[in-house]
Amino acid sequence: MIEQLLDRAQSYVRPIGAQPPASRLLAGRTVANLFTEPSTRTRVSFELAAKRLGADVVNLEVQLSSRVKGESMLDTVYTLQSLHVDVMVIRDAETGVPATVAANVAPHVSILSAGEAHVSHPTQGLLDALTVRQHKGRLDNLSISIVGDIRHSRVARSAYHVFSALGVPDLRIVAPPALMPEPGEFSGCSRHTTLESGLKDTDVVMMLRIQKERMAQAELPDADRYFANYGLTSERLSTARRDAIVMHPQPMNRGIEIASDVADGPSSAIRDQVRNGVAVRMAVLAEVMGSRGAP
Ligand code: ASP
């Protein structure tokens, strides 16, 4: 299924500057974006993906919605269901929200996760896999290094799932000890506490943001010290393979986890990731809704 979704997503990719794809596959359908955590790329790309498939889209501004008046998530969801919403795209800081909503909505309503707490960010995992596939062709002979705040990162967890499922043979997690996940997690990955061993001869360097919002103040690493030990500079990148690509889910903290010249340099695939985000979300929406009959 992952490979099918990636193939479908690839068919929606256009060069920047070209006309984006347009389809009527979801005409008459309504997609609601229900985000209770900040988002730039994921929200905008779900909206564009739905519109490019011909759906109507509503974006719920949670600060303005009744949730701040104490209305429960499920009451908000039932309201959307009464308004003929067919797909709800949910991002929430609490774990279990997409599953709870999915268990309670009417069977014709589909729920998509746009990021669940620190647990998962499935469409990010898919767009990361698509980006690697575009640059490297295949994944079953690669070394991929995921670097930074693995412990609190849903991006790292979904990357781990998708890259493991696609058979990446050398998957590494690279982090200071305090930002490593619990020992039972990320099984099969090698663990590295220095960039020297973590980046050596790797094909893909995936950098992560420190998830300040998921840490107590006292746990926060000092920014300068972090950059000195774990920041990706061009010098450090030179220890990876010559054709290694650099990825980052964004938002980036330039000068903390990544140097600006690397983020904007020739090895960077970061803007490709953003472009691929729309294509992947189109593929997921098409997969979920396209097989259903007319509304
Ligand atoms: N945008 C990604 C996420 O929502 C990565 C990040 O925020 O650091 O998880």
CSV table of C-alpha atoms and ligand atoms in Angstrom, one decimal:
chain,number,residue,atom,x,y,z
A,1,MET,CA,0.0,0.0,0.0
A,2,ILE,CA,2.8,2.4,0.8
A,3,GLU,CA,4.3,1.8,-2.6
A,4,GLN,CA,1.0,2.3,-4.3
A,5,LEU,CA,0.5,5.6,-2.5
A,6,LEU,CA,3.9,6.7,-3.5
A,7,ASP,CA,3.3,5.8,-7.1
A,8,ARG,CA,0.0,7.7,-7.1
A,9,ALA,CA,1.7,10.7,-5.4
A,10,GLN,CA,4.4,10.7,-8.0
A,11,SER,CA,1.8,11.1,-10.7
A,12,TYR,CA,0.7,14.3,-9.0
A,13,VAL,CA,4.2,15.8,-8.8
A,14,ARG,CA,4.8,18.7,-11.2
A,15,PRO,CA,7.9,20.9,-11.5
A,16,ILE,CA,7.7,24.2,-9.6
A,17,GLY,CA,6.4,26.8,-12.0
A,18,ALA,CA,4.3,24.3,-14.0
A,19,GLN,CA,0.6,24.1,-13.7
A,20,PRO,CA,-0.4,22.0,-10.7
A,21,PRO,CA,-2.6,18.9,-11.4
A,22,ALA,CA,-6.3,19.4,-11.3
A,23,SER,CA,-8.9,16.6,-11.0
A,24,ARG,CA,-12.7,16.4,-10.1
A,25,LEU,CA,-12.3,13.1,-8.2
A,26,LEU,CA,-13.5,14.6,-5.0
A,27,ALA,CA,-16.1,17.0,-6.5
A,28,GLY,CA,-19.1,17.3,-4.1
A,29,ARG,CA,-17.0,16.1,-1.2
A,30,THR,CA,-16.1,18.2,1.8
A,31,VAL,CA,-12.8,18.0,3.7
A,32,ALA,CA,-12.4,19.8,7.1
A,33,ASN,CA,-9.0,20.6,8.6
A,34,LEU,CA,-9.3,20.4,12.3
A,35,PHE,CA,-5.9,21.5,13.7
A,36,THR,CA,-5.4,22.3,17.4
A,37,GLU,CA,-1.6,22.6,17.1
A,38,PRO,CA,0.2,25.1,14.9
A,39,SER,CA,0.9,24.1,11.4
A,40,THR,CA,2.1,25.8,8.2
A,41,ARG,CA,3.0,23.2,5.6
A,42,THR,CA,0.7,20.3,6.6
A,43,ARG,CA,-2.4,22.4,6.8
A,44,VAL,CA,-1.8,24.4,3.6
A,45,SER,CA,-0.9,21.2,1.7
A,46,PHE,CA,-3.9,19.3,2.9
A,47,GLU,CA,-6.1,22.2,1.8
A,48,LEU,CA,-4.4,22.5,-1.6
A,49,ALA,CA,-4.5,18.7,-2.1
A,50,ALA,CA,-8.2,18.6,-1.4
A,51,LYS,CA,-8.9,21.6,-3.7
A,52,ARG,CA,-6.8,20.2,-6.5
A,53,LEU,CA,-9.0,17.1,-6.4
A,54,GLY,CA,-12.1,19.2,-6.6
A,55,ALA,CA,-13.3,19.0,-2.9
A,56,ASP,CA,-14.8,21.8,-0.8
A,57,VAL,CA,-12.5,22.6,2.2
A,58,VAL,CA,-13.2,24.2,5.5
A,59,ASN,CA,-10.5,25.1,8.0
A,60,LEU,CA,-11.5,25.2,11.6
A,61,GLU,CA,-9.7,27.9,13.5
A,62,VAL,CA,-9.6,26.2,16.9
A,63,GLN,CA,-8.9,29.4,18.8
A,64,LEU,CA,-12.2,30.7,17.4
A,65,SER,CA,-14.2,27.5,17.6
A,66,SER,CA,-16.3,26.3,20.5
A,67,ARG,CA,-13.5,24.1,21.8
A,68,VAL,CA,-12.2,27.1,23.7
A,69,LYS,CA,-15.7,27.4,25.3
A,70,GLY,CA,-15.3,23.8,26.5
A,71,GLU,CA,-17.0,21.9,23.7
A,72,SER,CA,-15.6,18.5,23.5
A,73,MET,CA,-13.7,17.3,20.5
A,74,LEU,CA,-16.4,14.8,19.8
A,75,ASP,CA,-19.2,17.4,19.8
A,76,THR,CA,-17.1,19.5,17.3
A,77,VAL,CA,-16.8,16.4,15.2
A,78,TYR,CA,-20.5,15.6,15.3
A,79,THR,CA,-21.2,19.2,14.3
A,80,LEU,CA,-18.9,18.8,11.2
A,81,GLN,CA,-20.6,15.5,10.4
A,82,SER,CA,-24.0,17.2,10.5
A,83,LEU,CA,-22.6,19.7,8.0
A,84,HIS,CA,-21.8,17.0,5.5
A,85,VAL,CA,-18.1,16.8,6.1
A,86,ASP,CA,-16.8,13.6,4.5
A,87,VAL,CA,-13.1,13.8,5.6
A,88,MET,CA,-11.7,15.2,8.8
A,89,VAL,CA,-8.0,15.9,8.9
A,90,ILE,CA,-6.9,16.1,12.5
A,91,ARG,CA,-3.8,17.4,14.3
A,92,ASP,CA,-3.8,17.3,18.1
A,93,ALA,CA,-1.3,17.5,20.9
A,94,GLU,CA,-3.0,14.7,22.8
A,95,THR,CA,-2.4,11.0,21.9
A,96,GLY,CA,-5.3,8.9,20.7
A,97,VAL,CA,-7.5,11.7,19.3
A,98,PRO,CA,-7.7,10.5,15.6
A,99,ALA,CA,-8.5,6.9,16.8
A,100,THR,CA,-11.2,8.1,19.2
A,101,VAL,CA,-12.8,10.3,16.6
A,102,ALA,CA,-12.6,7.5,14.0
A,103,ALA,CA,-14.3,5.1,16.4
A,104,ASN,CA,-17.2,7.6,17.0
A,105,VAL,CA,-18.0,9.1,13.6
A,106,ALA,CA,-20.5,7.7,11.1
A,107,PRO,CA,-19.0,5.0,8.9
A,108,HIS,CA,-19.0,7.2,5.8
A,109,VAL,CA,-16.7,9.8,7.4
A,110,SER,CA,-13.0,9.3,7.0
A,111,ILE,CA,-10.4,10.5,9.5
A,112,LEU,CA,-6.8,11.3,8.5
A,113,SER,CA,-4.1,12.1,10.9
A,114,ALA,CA,-2.1,15.3,10.3
A,115,GLY,CA,0.2,14.7,13.3
A,116,GLU,CA,-0.6,13.0,16.6
A,117,ALA,CA,1.3,14.3,19.6
A,118,HIS,CA,4.8,12.8,19.5
A,119,VAL,CA,3.5,9.5,18.2
A,120,SER,CA,3.1,9.8,14.5
A,121,HIS,CA,2.8,12.0,11.4
A,122,PRO,CA,2.0,9.5,8.7
A,123,THR,CA,1.7,11.8,5.7
A,124,GLN,CA,5.1,13.3,6.6
A,125,GLY,CA,6.5,9.8,6.6
A,126,LEU,CA,5.1,9.2,3.1
A,127,LEU,CA,6.4,12.5,1.8
A,128,ASP,CA,9.8,11.8,3.2
A,129,ALA,CA,9.9,8.4,1.6
A,130,LEU,CA,8.8,9.9,-1.8
A,131,THR,CA,11.6,12.5,-1.5
A,132,VAL,CA,14.2,9.8,-0.9
A,133,ARG,CA,12.8,7.7,-3.7
A,134,GLN,CA,13.0,10.6,-6.2
A,135,HIS,CA,16.6,11.3,-5.3
A,136,LYS,CA,17.9,7.8,-4.8
A,137,GLY,CA,15.7,5.6,-6.9
A,138,ARG,CA,15.4,2.7,-4.4
A,139,LEU,CA,15.5,2.5,-0.7
A,140,ASP,CA,16.6,-1.1,-0.1
A,141,ASN,CA,20.3,-0.3,-0.4
A,142,LEU,CA,20.5,3.0,1.6
A,143,SER,CA,21.9,4.3,4.8
A,144,ILE,CA,19.6,6.9,6.4
A,145,SER,CA,20.5,8.9,9.5
A,146,ILE,CA,17.7,10.6,11.5
A,147,VAL,CA,19.4,13.3,13.6
A,148,GLY,CA,18.2,15.4,16.6
A,149,ASP,CA,15.3,15.3,19.0
A,150,ILE,CA,14.2,11.7,18.2
A,151,ARG,CA,12.7,11.3,21.7
A,152,HIS,CA,9.9,13.8,21.2
A,153,SER,CA,9.5,13.6,17.4
A,154,ARG,CA,6.5,12.2,15.6
A,155,VAL,CA,8.3,12.8,12.3
A,156,ALA,CA,11.1,10.4,13.4
A,157,ARG,CA,8.6,7.8,14.4
A,158,SER,CA,6.8,7.9,11.1
A,159,ALA,CA,10.1,7.9,9.2
A,160,TYR,CA,11.2,4.9,11.2
A,161,HIS,CA,7.9,3.1,10.3
A,162,VAL,CA,8.0,3.9,6.6
A,163,PHE,CA,11.7,3.3,6.0
A,164,SER,CA,11.6,0.0,7.9
A,165,ALA,CA,8.5,-1.1,5.9
A,166,LEU,CA,10.4,-0.2,2.7
A,167,GLY,CA,13.4,-2.3,3.7
A,168,VAL,CA,16.1,0.4,4.4
A,169,PRO,CA,18.9,-1.8,5.5
A,170,ASP,CA,20.9,0.8,7.6
A,171,LEU,CA,18.7,3.1,9.6
A,172,ARG,CA,20.5,5.2,12.2
A,173,ILE,CA,19.2,7.4,15.0
A,174,VAL,CA,21.6,10.1,16.1
A,175,ALA,CA,21.0,12.2,19.2
A,176,PRO,CA,22.4,13.3,22.5
A,177,PRO,CA,21.6,10.8,25.2
A,178,ALA,CA,18.8,12.9,26.7
A,179,LEU,CA,17.0,13.1,23.3
A,180,MET,CA,17.2,9.4,22.6
A,181,PRO,CA,14.0,7.4,22.6
A,182,GLU,CA,13.3,4.7,25.2
A,183,PRO,CA,15.3,1.5,24.6
A,184,GLY,CA,12.4,-0.5,23.3
A,185,GLU,CA,11.6,1.9,20.6
A,186,PHE,CA,13.2,2.1,17.1
A,187,SER,CA,14.2,-1.5,17.2
A,188,GLY,CA,16.6,-2.4,14.4
A,189,CYS,CA,18.1,1.1,14.2
A,190,SER,CA,21.7,1.7,15.3
A,191,ARG,CA,22.0,4.4,17.9
A,192,HIS,CA,24.7,7.0,17.7
A,193,THR,CA,25.5,9.8,20.2
A,194,THR,CA,28.0,11.6,17.9
A,195,LEU,CA,27.6,13.0,14.4
A,196,GLU,CA,30.9,11.6,13.5
A,197,SER,CA,29.7,8.0,13.6
A,198,GLY,CA,26.1,8.8,12.8
A,199,LEU,CA,26.8,10.5,9.5
A,200,LYS,CA,29.7,8.4,8.2
A,201,ASP,CA,29.1,7.4,4.6
A,202,THR,CA,25.3,7.9,4.9
A,203,ASP,CA,23.1,8.6,1.9
A,204,VAL,CA,20.4,10.6,3.6
A,205,VAL,CA,20.7,13.0,6.6
A,206,MET,CA,17.3,13.8,8.1
A,207,MET,CA,17.5,16.7,10.6
A,208,LEU,CA,14.9,17.3,13.2
A,209,ARG,CA,13.8,20.4,15.2
A,210,ILE,CA,14.1,20.3,19.0
A,211,GLN,CA,10.4,19.9,20.2
A,212,LYS,CA,10.5,22.7,22.8
A,213,GLU,CA,6.7,22.4,23.2
A,214,ARG,CA,7.0,18.8,24.4
A,215,MET,CA,9.7,19.5,27.0
A,216,ALA,CA,10.0,21.1,30.4
A,217,GLN,CA,12.1,24.3,30.5
A,218,ALA,CA,14.8,22.5,32.5
A,219,GLU,CA,15.2,19.8,29.8
A,220,LEU,CA,15.9,22.3,27.0
A,221,PRO,CA,19.4,22.0,25.6
A,222,ASP,CA,21.6,25.1,25.3
A,223,ALA,CA,21.3,26.3,21.7
A,224,ASP,CA,25.0,27.1,21.2
A,225,ARG,CA,26.2,23.9,22.7
A,226,TYR,CA,23.7,22.0,20.7
A,227,PHE,CA,24.8,23.5,17.5
A,228,ALA,CA,28.5,22.9,18.4
A,229,ASN,CA,27.8,19.2,19.0
A,230,TYR,CA,24.8,18.3,16.8
A,231,GLY,CA,24.3,21.1,14.3
A,232,LEU,CA,24.7,20.1,10.6
A,233,THR,CA,27.5,22.2,9.0
A,234,SER,CA,28.9,21.7,5.5
A,235,GLU,CA,32.1,20.3,7.1
A,236,ARG,CA,30.1,17.6,9.0
A,237,LEU,CA,28.0,16.9,5.9
A,238,SER,CA,31.3,16.1,4.1
A,239,THR,CA,31.6,12.9,6.2
A,240,ALA,CA,28.5,11.5,4.6
A,241,ARG,CA,28.5,10.2,1.0
A,242,ARG,CA,29.3,12.8,-1.6
A,243,ASP,CA,25.8,12.6,-3.1
A,244,ALA,CA,24.0,12.5,0.3
A,245,ILE,CA,20.8,14.6,0.5
A,246,VAL,CA,19.8,16.7,3.5
A,247,MET,CA,16.2,16.7,4.7
A,248,HIS,CA,14.2,18.6,7.4
A,249,PRO,CA,10.5,18.5,8.0
A,250,GLN,CA,10.5,22.2,9.0
A,251,PRO,CA,10.1,24.6,10.8
A,252,MET,CA,13.9,24.9,10.8
A,253,ASN,CA,15.9,26.5,13.5
A,254,ARG,CA,18.8,27.8,11.5
A,255,GLY,CA,22.0,27.9,13.5
A,256,ILE,CA,20.7,25.4,16.1
A,257,GLU,CA,20.2,22.1,14.3
A,258,ILE,CA,21.2,23.2,10.8
A,259,ALA,CA,23.5,25.8,9.3
A,260,SER,CA,21.8,28.1,6.7
A,261,ASP,CA,24.3,27.3,3.9
A,262,VAL,CA,23.5,23.6,4.3
A,263,ALA,CA,19.7,24.2,4.4
A,264,ASP,CA,19.9,26.2,1.2
A,265,GLY,CA,22.8,24.4,-0.4
A,266,PRO,CA,23.0,21.9,-3.3
A,267,SER,CA,22.5,18.8,-1.1
A,268,SER,CA,19.3,20.1,0.3
A,269,ALA,CA,16.0,18.3,-0.6
A,270,ILE,CA,14.0,20.4,1.9
A,271,ARG,CA,12.0,22.3,-0.7
A,272,ASP,CA,11.3,19.0,-2.5
A,273,GLN,CA,9.8,17.7,0.7
A,274,VAL,CA,7.3,20.6,0.8
A,275,ARG,CA,6.3,20.1,-2.8
A,276,ASN,CA,5.9,16.4,-2.3
A,277,GLY,CA,3.6,17.0,0.7
A,278,VAL,CA,0.8,18.2,-1.6
A,279,ALA,CA,1.2,15.2,-3.9
A,280,VAL,CA,1.2,12.7,-1.1
A,281,ARG,CA,-1.8,14.2,0.5
A,282,MET,CA,-3.6,14.2,-2.8
A,283,ALA,CA,-2.8,10.5,-3.1
A,284,VAL,CA,-4.0,9.7,0.4
A,285,LEU,CA,-7.3,11.7,-0.1
A,286,ALA,CA,-7.8,10.0,-3.5
A,287,GLU,CA,-7.2,6.6,-2.0
A,288,VAL,CA,-9.6,7.2,0.9
A,289,MET,CA,-12.4,8.8,-1.0
A,290,GLY,CA,-11.9,8.0,-4.6
A,291,SER,CA,-13.2,4.5,-4.4
A,292,ARG,CA,-16.5,5.6,-2.9
A,293,GLY,CA,-19.5,6.1,-5.1
A,294,ALA,CA,-20.9,9.6,-6.0
A,295,PRO,CA,-21.8,11.7,-3.0
B,1,ASP,N1,6.2,20.1,11.3
B,1,ASP,C1,6.6,18.9,11.9
B,1,ASP,C2,5.6,18.4,12.9
B,1,ASP,O1,4.5,18.9,12.9
B,1,ASP,C3,8.0,19.0,12.5
B,1,ASP,C4,8.2,19.9,13.6
B,1,ASP,O2,7.2,20.6,14.0
B,1,ASP,O3,9.3,20.0,14.1
B,1,ASP,O4,5.9,17.5,13.6
